[in-house]
Amino acid sequence: MIDLRTKLGAALFERVAGPDGPRERDRIHGRPGPRLYEPGSPVTRVHGDASMFVGGLRALLLQTLHPAAMRGVAEHSGYRGDMWGRLARTSTFIATTTFGHVEDVDRTIGVVRRIHERVTGTMPDGTPYAASDPHLLLWVHVAEIDSFLRAHTVYGAEPLRGAERDEYVAQTAVVARRLGVLDPPTTEAGLREVLASYRPELRGTAEAREAVRYVLVHPPLPLAARAPYAVLVAAAVALMPAWTRLPLRLPWLPVSERTVVRGLGAAATGTIRWAMRPPGS
């Protein structure tokens, strides 16, 4: 049983955190010193929970709907292989900025900003895009935070309540500003308003649909981890807004999603919590 736990936990962790995940985890959590956030605060509770596996997949799916964001991935890294790389880099960035030493936070943000400055190009209609564009950065930010918060609400061990939800959004705005977002939302209501404001810009491009198919049906995982992963994917899709299903060619089964998928998702995140705990705990 312990061997199964070790293999399952390692397989899922490596898929989300990348091959350097264990070393990065030790570095992030092992260095003593000041942190950006207090332990036990809303952002640490959300970002440290197994529901992030669902939230991270949902964020990837949602972000593909912005043509400029998807174009940047397709032109600068190749979405077939890089969607997994994006997930690993995002998870490491979030872990560092949430739990890491403040000096590591500053260094990590600086690295990401320099990368963004190099990611530029042109849309098919001739419109230029840049990853450092504050408008595009805001979309990426709100798509992530909405996904993390929704996943934690449904699958978190201790979902945030009341004012804690606004505090979470406000805490995540701290890092967003340092990345170059000019006016990130600081309340849940503000988060919903910003997301709604992007709706006219969003659509399902061929690149987006191909990227989504790659994430959903091509998980390079060992056999034991594929069933839990399939459940996580179904849970992530079930949290997507109904209007996104047709553009991304995602299924929409509202009754099953509220019953069967939700139950399986809760079981899967519970399994991940068990698998990720050190043996004997």
XYZ file of C-alpha atoms in Angstrom:
281
model
C 0.000 0.000 0.000
C 2.827 2.393 0.847
C 4.531 1.522 -2.449
C 1.310 2.321 -4.353
C 1.006 5.619 -2.510
C 4.603 6.525 -3.334
C 4.251 5.681 -7.032
C 0.903 7.409 -7.470
C 1.971 10.526 -5.591
C 5.253 10.768 -7.499
C 3.575 10.277 -10.888
C 0.917 12.937 -10.348
C 3.341 15.376 -8.758
C 5.841 15.033 -11.609
C 3.130 15.571 -14.231
C 2.057 18.865 -12.643
C 5.356 20.096 -11.202
C 7.713 18.758 -13.879
C 10.808 16.551 -13.545
C 12.515 19.092 -11.260
C 9.484 19.258 -8.977
C 10.966 17.452 -5.948
C 14.116 19.585 -5.995
C 12.079 22.782 -6.423
C 9.745 21.763 -3.608
C 12.647 21.258 -1.231
C 14.137 24.601 -2.227
C 10.851 26.499 -1.896
C 9.808 25.110 1.455
C 13.223 24.375 2.948
C 14.803 27.826 2.962
C 14.139 29.608 6.277
C 13.178 33.258 6.314
C 10.310 35.678 5.631
C 7.446 34.801 3.321
C 5.071 36.977 1.334
C 2.004 35.485 3.032
C 1.246 34.301 6.547
C 0.876 30.530 6.954
C -2.786 29.585 7.130
C -3.964 32.662 5.244
C -6.479 32.104 2.410
C -3.913 32.063 -0.397
C -1.777 29.425 1.331
C -4.850 27.285 2.019
C -6.006 27.386 -1.595
C -2.614 27.005 -3.253
C -1.549 24.228 -0.906
C -4.648 22.088 -1.440
C -5.084 19.066 -3.719
C -7.902 20.916 -5.505
C -5.166 22.823 -7.355
C -4.752 19.765 -9.600
C -8.290 20.408 -10.882
C -7.900 24.188 -10.822
C -4.662 24.118 -12.788
C -6.178 22.022 -15.571
C -9.243 24.246 -15.674
C -7.055 27.351 -15.922
C -5.173 25.861 -18.888
C -8.427 25.132 -20.687
C -9.898 28.561 -20.005
C -6.762 30.473 -20.992
C -6.726 28.906 -24.455
C -9.845 30.900 -25.329
C -7.900 34.146 -25.674
C -6.457 34.092 -29.207
C -3.406 36.203 -28.320
C -2.509 34.047 -25.317
C -2.880 30.895 -27.409
C -0.915 32.393 -30.282
C 1.990 33.172 -27.973
C 2.161 29.566 -26.789
C 1.858 28.179 -30.317
C 4.507 30.459 -31.835
C 7.057 30.507 -29.040
C 7.050 27.034 -27.593
C 4.822 24.640 -29.502
C 1.591 23.833 -27.734
C 1.738 20.072 -28.295
C 4.624 19.665 -25.883
C 4.472 22.945 -24.031
C 1.014 22.708 -22.489
C 2.504 20.329 -19.929
C 5.529 22.591 -19.594
C 3.256 25.553 -18.975
C 1.447 23.647 -16.244
C 4.750 22.701 -14.582
C 6.142 26.240 -14.813
C 2.919 27.724 -13.518
C 2.802 25.338 -10.560
C 6.418 26.131 -9.658
C 5.771 29.867 -9.961
C 2.680 29.663 -7.748
C 4.448 27.503 -5.174
C 7.407 29.890 -5.035
C 5.382 33.089 -4.766
C 3.002 31.564 -2.223
C 5.354 29.606 0.013
C 8.893 30.669 -0.878
C 11.363 33.073 0.708
C 10.694 36.694 -0.301
C 14.046 36.854 -2.103
C 13.077 33.821 -4.183
C 9.729 35.474 -4.900
C 11.449 38.599 -6.261
C 13.901 36.533 -8.305
C 11.165 34.339 -9.788
C 8.988 37.303 -10.735
C 11.983 38.969 -12.371
C 12.708 35.871 -14.450
C 9.101 35.644 -15.635
C 8.975 39.327 -16.558
C 12.123 38.984 -18.657
C 10.653 35.974 -20.458
C 7.439 37.891 -21.147
C 9.424 40.706 -22.745
C 10.762 38.279 -25.360
C 7.385 36.766 -26.260
C 6.055 38.968 -29.042
C 4.497 38.376 -32.428
C 1.677 39.143 -34.810
C -1.868 37.831 -34.990
C -3.227 36.561 -38.341
C -4.913 39.924 -38.933
C -1.632 41.788 -38.432
C -2.335 42.940 -34.875
C 0.779 42.731 -32.686
C 0.731 40.872 -29.376
C 3.117 40.762 -26.427
C 3.093 38.573 -23.339
C 4.073 41.644 -21.294
C 0.895 43.490 -22.362
C -0.927 44.341 -19.086
C -4.273 43.529 -20.701
C -3.118 40.036 -21.648
C -1.448 39.536 -18.282
C -4.720 40.421 -16.576
C -6.578 37.767 -18.583
C -4.075 35.079 -17.630
C -4.281 36.157 -13.987
C -8.069 36.211 -13.656
C -8.455 32.931 -15.558
C -6.089 31.281 -13.077
C -7.531 32.813 -9.920
C -11.113 32.087 -10.923
C -10.141 28.485 -11.688
C -8.260 27.982 -8.428
C -11.043 29.507 -6.350
C -13.800 27.520 -8.076
C -11.905 24.258 -7.748
C -11.197 24.919 -4.078
C -14.852 25.748 -3.453
C -15.951 22.386 -4.832
C -13.016 20.117 -3.960
C -11.023 21.897 -1.250
C -10.533 20.262 2.127
C -11.701 23.436 3.887
C -13.364 25.777 1.352
C -13.043 29.499 1.942
C -16.087 31.265 3.338
C -17.374 34.827 3.253
C -14.693 37.474 3.574
C -11.953 34.850 3.164
C -12.841 34.635 -0.525
C -12.290 38.356 -1.060
C -9.073 38.138 0.948
C -7.829 35.386 -1.342
C -8.460 37.486 -4.460
C -6.766 40.482 -2.829
C -3.740 38.412 -1.805
C -3.232 37.093 -5.326
C -3.353 40.667 -6.644
C -0.061 41.374 -4.846
C 1.927 39.089 -7.147
C -0.149 40.093 -10.181
C 0.891 43.728 -9.747
C 4.537 42.738 -9.504
C 4.178 40.834 -12.766
C 2.868 43.910 -14.548
C -0.912 43.710 -14.148
C -2.078 47.287 -13.698
C -5.386 46.903 -11.863
C -6.032 43.320 -10.713
C -9.333 42.649 -8.942
C -9.270 42.548 -5.154
C -12.725 41.078 -4.487
C -14.608 38.076 -5.805
C -17.223 40.383 -7.336
C -14.460 42.321 -9.064
C -12.990 39.063 -10.354
C -16.312 38.133 -11.962
C -16.620 41.583 -13.537
C -13.163 41.432 -15.097
C -13.768 37.946 -16.471
C -17.048 39.077 -18.029
C -15.329 42.047 -19.655
C -13.092 39.687 -21.669
C -15.977 37.655 -23.080
C -16.148 39.555 -26.427
C -12.446 38.782 -27.056
C -12.653 35.037 -26.446
C -13.151 32.337 -29.040
C -12.153 28.775 -29.802
C -9.404 28.818 -32.415
C -8.049 25.740 -34.149
C -4.879 26.121 -32.074
C -6.922 26.259 -28.868
C -8.907 23.126 -29.725
C -5.757 21.203 -30.630
C -4.108 22.239 -27.379
C -7.160 21.198 -25.384
C -7.227 17.787 -27.064
C -3.570 17.318 -26.252
C -4.086 18.049 -22.553
C -7.220 15.927 -22.294
C -6.229 12.775 -24.168
C -2.425 12.606 -24.232
C -1.241 12.299 -20.631
C 2.197 10.604 -20.571
C 1.471 8.899 -17.265
C 2.021 5.420 -15.878
C -1.024 3.167 -15.990
C -1.786 3.487 -12.268
C -2.101 7.274 -12.533
C -4.237 7.451 -15.671
C -7.576 6.716 -14.039
C -7.159 9.438 -11.370
C -5.953 11.823 -14.067
C -9.014 11.126 -16.234
C -11.216 11.985 -13.271
C -9.311 15.223 -12.663
C -9.778 16.163 -16.323
C -13.511 15.467 -16.112
C -13.726 17.537 -12.939
C -11.877 20.428 -14.607
C -14.144 20.316 -17.667
C -17.217 20.244 -15.406
C -16.104 23.543 -13.836
C -15.849 25.271 -17.220
C -18.638 27.754 -18.065
C -21.329 26.333 -20.325
C -20.583 28.878 -23.051
C -17.012 27.564 -23.425
C -18.043 24.016 -24.325
C -18.917 24.564 -27.993
C -15.896 26.751 -28.921
C -13.492 24.227 -27.361
C -15.492 21.144 -28.394
C -15.901 20.110 -24.766
C -18.755 17.867 -23.637
C -21.598 19.315 -21.598
C -23.519 16.876 -19.408
C -24.906 19.095 -16.629
C -26.699 16.397 -14.631
C -23.783 13.962 -14.709
C -21.332 16.764 -13.943
C -23.257 17.756 -10.806
C -23.537 14.175 -9.572
C -21.230 11.500 -10.945
C -18.301 13.720 -11.938
C -18.434 15.738 -8.732
C -18.431 12.595 -6.631
C -15.543 11.085 -8.540
C -13.668 14.393 -8.408
C -14.014 14.535 -4.640
C -12.732 10.969 -4.399
C -9.796 11.742 -6.710
C -8.677 14.844 -4.818
C -8.984 12.886 -1.601
C -6.782 10.201 -3.120
C -4.220 12.823 -4.096
C -4.126 14.170 -0.535
C -3.514 10.635 0.666
C -0.902 9.945 -2.026
C 0.998 13.166 -1.451
C 1.299 12.707 2.307
C 4.538 11.207 3.543
C 4.133 7.454 4.229
C 3.191 6.780 7.823
C 1.362 10.096 8.315
